[in-house]
mmCIF file of C-alpha atoms in Angstrom:
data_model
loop_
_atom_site.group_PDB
_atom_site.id
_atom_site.type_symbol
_atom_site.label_atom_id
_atom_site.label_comp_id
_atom_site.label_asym_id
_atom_site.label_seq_id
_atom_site.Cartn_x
_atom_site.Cartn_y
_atom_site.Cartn_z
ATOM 1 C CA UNK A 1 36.161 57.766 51.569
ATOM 2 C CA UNK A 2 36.458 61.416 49.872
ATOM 3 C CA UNK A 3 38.191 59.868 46.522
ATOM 4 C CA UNK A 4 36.383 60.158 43.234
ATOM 5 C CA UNK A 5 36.549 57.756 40.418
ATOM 6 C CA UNK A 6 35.565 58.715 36.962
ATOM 7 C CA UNK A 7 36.297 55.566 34.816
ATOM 8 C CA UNK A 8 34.299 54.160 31.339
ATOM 9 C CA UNK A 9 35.080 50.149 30.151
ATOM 10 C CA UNK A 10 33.597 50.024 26.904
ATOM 11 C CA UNK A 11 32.940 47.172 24.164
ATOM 12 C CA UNK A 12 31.194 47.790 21.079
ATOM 13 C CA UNK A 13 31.564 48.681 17.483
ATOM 14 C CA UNK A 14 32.545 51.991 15.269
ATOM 15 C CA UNK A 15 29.064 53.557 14.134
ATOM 16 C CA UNK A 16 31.284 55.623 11.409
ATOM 17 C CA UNK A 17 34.260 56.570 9.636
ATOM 18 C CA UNK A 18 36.969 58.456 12.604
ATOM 19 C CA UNK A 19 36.729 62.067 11.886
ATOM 20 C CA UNK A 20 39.862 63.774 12.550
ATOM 21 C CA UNK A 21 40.680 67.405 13.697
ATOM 22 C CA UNK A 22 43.928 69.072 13.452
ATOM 23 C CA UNK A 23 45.417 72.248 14.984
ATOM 24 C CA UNK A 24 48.485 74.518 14.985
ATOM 25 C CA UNK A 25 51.154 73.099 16.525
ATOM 26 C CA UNK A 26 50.500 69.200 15.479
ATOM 27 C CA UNK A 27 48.114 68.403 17.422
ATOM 28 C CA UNK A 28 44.855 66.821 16.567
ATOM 29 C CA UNK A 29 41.995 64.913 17.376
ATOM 30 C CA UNK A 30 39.870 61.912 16.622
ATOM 31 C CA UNK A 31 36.188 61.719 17.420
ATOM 32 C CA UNK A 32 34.176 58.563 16.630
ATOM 33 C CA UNK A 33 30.701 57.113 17.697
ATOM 34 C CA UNK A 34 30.389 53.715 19.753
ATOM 35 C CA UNK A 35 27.678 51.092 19.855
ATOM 36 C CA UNK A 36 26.966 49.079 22.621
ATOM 37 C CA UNK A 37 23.749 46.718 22.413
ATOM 38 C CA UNK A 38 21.508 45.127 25.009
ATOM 39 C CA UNK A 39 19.321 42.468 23.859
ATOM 40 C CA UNK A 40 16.537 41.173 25.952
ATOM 41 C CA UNK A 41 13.224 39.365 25.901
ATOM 42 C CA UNK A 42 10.380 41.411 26.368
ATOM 43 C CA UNK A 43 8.218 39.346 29.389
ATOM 44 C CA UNK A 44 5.203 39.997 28.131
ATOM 45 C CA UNK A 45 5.525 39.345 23.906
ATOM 46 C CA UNK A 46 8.671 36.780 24.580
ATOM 47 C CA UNK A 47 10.084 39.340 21.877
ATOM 48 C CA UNK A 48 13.947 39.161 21.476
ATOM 49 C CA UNK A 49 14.560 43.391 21.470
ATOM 50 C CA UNK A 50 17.786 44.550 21.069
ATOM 51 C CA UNK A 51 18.583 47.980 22.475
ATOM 52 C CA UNK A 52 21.638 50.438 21.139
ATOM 53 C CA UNK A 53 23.439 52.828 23.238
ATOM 54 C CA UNK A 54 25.714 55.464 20.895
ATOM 55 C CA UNK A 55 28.494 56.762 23.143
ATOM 56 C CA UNK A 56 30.790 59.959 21.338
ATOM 57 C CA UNK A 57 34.453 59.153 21.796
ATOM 58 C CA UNK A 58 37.216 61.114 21.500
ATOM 59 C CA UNK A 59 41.346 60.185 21.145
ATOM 60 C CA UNK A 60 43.681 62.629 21.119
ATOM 61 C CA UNK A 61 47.339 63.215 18.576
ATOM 62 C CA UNK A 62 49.682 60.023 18.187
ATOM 63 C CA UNK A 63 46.117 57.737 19.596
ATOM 64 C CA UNK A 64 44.231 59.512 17.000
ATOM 65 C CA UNK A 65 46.298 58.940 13.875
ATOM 66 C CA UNK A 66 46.755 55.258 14.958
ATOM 67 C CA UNK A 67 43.063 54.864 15.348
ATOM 68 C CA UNK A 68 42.049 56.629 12.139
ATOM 69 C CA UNK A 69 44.878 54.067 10.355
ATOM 70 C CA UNK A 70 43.679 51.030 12.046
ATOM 71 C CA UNK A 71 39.929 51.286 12.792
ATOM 72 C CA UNK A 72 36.504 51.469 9.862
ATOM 73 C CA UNK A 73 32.950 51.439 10.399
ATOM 74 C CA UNK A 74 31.674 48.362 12.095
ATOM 75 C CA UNK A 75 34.835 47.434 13.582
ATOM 76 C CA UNK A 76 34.947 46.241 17.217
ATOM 77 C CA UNK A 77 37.322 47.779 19.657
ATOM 78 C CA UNK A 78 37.638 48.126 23.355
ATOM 79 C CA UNK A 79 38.248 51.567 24.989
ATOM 80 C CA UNK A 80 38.719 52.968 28.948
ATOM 81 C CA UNK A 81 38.219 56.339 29.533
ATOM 82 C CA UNK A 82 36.719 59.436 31.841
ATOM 83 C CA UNK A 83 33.146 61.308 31.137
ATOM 84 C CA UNK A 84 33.633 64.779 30.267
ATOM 85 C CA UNK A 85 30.785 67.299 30.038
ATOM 86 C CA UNK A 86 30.775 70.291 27.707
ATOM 87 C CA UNK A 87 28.745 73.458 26.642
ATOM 88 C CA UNK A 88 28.925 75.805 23.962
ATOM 89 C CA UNK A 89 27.383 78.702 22.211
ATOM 90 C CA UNK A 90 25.953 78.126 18.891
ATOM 91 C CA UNK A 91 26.326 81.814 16.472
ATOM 92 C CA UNK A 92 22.170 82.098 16.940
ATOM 93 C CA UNK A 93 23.467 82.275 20.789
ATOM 94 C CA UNK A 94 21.920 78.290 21.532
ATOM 95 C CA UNK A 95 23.782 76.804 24.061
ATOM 96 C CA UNK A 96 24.575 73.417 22.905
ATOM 97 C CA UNK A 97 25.453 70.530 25.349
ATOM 98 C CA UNK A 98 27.426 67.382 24.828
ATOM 99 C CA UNK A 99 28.963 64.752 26.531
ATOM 100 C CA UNK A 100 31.682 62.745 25.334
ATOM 101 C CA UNK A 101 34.207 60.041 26.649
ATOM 102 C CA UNK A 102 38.068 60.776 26.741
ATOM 103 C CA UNK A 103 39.469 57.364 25.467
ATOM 104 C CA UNK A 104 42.729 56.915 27.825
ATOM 105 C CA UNK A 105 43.283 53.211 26.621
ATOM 106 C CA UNK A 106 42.100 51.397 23.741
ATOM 107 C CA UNK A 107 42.360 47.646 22.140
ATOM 108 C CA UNK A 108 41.300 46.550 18.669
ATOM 109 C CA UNK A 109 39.037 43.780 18.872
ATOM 110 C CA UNK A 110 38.361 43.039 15.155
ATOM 111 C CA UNK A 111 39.482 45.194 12.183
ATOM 112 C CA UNK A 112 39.048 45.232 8.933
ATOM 113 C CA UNK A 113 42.036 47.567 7.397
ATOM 114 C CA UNK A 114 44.235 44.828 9.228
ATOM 115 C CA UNK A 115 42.575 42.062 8.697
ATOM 116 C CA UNK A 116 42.947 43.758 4.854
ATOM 117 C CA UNK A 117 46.725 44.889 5.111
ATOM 118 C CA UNK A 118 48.062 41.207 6.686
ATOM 119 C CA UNK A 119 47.221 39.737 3.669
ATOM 120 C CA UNK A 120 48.310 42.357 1.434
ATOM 121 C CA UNK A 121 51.620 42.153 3.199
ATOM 122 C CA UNK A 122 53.692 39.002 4.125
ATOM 123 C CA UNK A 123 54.949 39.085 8.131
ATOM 124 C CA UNK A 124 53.123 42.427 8.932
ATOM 125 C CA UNK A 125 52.719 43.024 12.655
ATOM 126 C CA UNK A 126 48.766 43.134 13.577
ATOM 127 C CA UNK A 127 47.246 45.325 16.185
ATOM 128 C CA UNK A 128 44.240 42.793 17.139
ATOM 129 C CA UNK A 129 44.037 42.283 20.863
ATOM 130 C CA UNK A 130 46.851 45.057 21.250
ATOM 131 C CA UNK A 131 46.563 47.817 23.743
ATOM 132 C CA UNK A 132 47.098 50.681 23.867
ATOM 133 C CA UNK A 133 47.259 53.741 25.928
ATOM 134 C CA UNK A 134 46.297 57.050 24.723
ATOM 135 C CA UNK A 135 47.754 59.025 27.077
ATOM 136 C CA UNK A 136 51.470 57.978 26.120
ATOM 137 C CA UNK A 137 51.362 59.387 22.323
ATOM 138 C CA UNK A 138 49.447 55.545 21.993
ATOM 139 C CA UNK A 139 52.315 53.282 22.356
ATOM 140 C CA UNK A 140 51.641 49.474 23.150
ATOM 141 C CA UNK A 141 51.141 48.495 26.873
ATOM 142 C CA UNK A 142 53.442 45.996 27.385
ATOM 143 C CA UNK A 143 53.157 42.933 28.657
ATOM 144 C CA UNK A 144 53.091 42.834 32.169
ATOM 145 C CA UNK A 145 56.238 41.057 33.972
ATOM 146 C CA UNK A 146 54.220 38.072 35.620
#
């Protein structure tokens, strides 16, 4: 087989606020931290320990701005994506490494902003359990045909 696969299935909560990035020409981005857990008992203390992963995000334009709207610290969301690698140079001349994961679909698990706004607002359409795909300006999927 000579084909590649670079995919990322996520679950976890927001560790922060989004923090969003604009540039000329309308486009922006979103980047955001993700917590995943692990909890296990230690063998040898029969200790319950509970282990965090942090994983850097990042949504790009229409996914962005519906992800900043939607999404607030602690929330719970599910997210695909691709690893991407990056360097730069820092102005002391450091280079500075990151890596981050380019969300390509995403579905909101548990908000609180909606949670908030649906009862602020009489018949408002949630996005719980709605996905969507951040490489289409973040339009629904919809529902598949069978």
């Amino acid at each position: 087989m000579n084909g590649t696969l670079n995919k990322v299935l996520l679950i976890g909560h927001l560790g922060d606020e989004i923090k969003m990035h604009y540039f000329d020409g309308g486009n922006c981005i979103g980047r955001f931290q993700l917590a995943t857990n692990e909890v296990y008992i230690n063998k040898t203390t029969n200790e319950k320990i509970t282990s965090t992963e942090w994983h850097n995000l990042v949504v790009r334009n229409k996914a962005a701005e519906i992800c900043e709207k939607h999404l607030s610290k602690g929330d719970k969301i599910y997210i695909e994506g691709r690893i991407k690698s990056r360097q730069w140079q820092t102005e002391d001349g450091t280079t500075k490494h990151t890596t981050e994961i380019q969300v390509t679909e995403f579905t909101f698990l548990s908000t609180k902003k909606v949670a908030e706004n649906n009862k602020q607002i009489d018949g408002s359409e949630s996005t719980k359990n709605t996905n969507f795909d951040a490489q289409n300006n973040g339009l629904p999927i919809n529902d598949l045909p069978f």
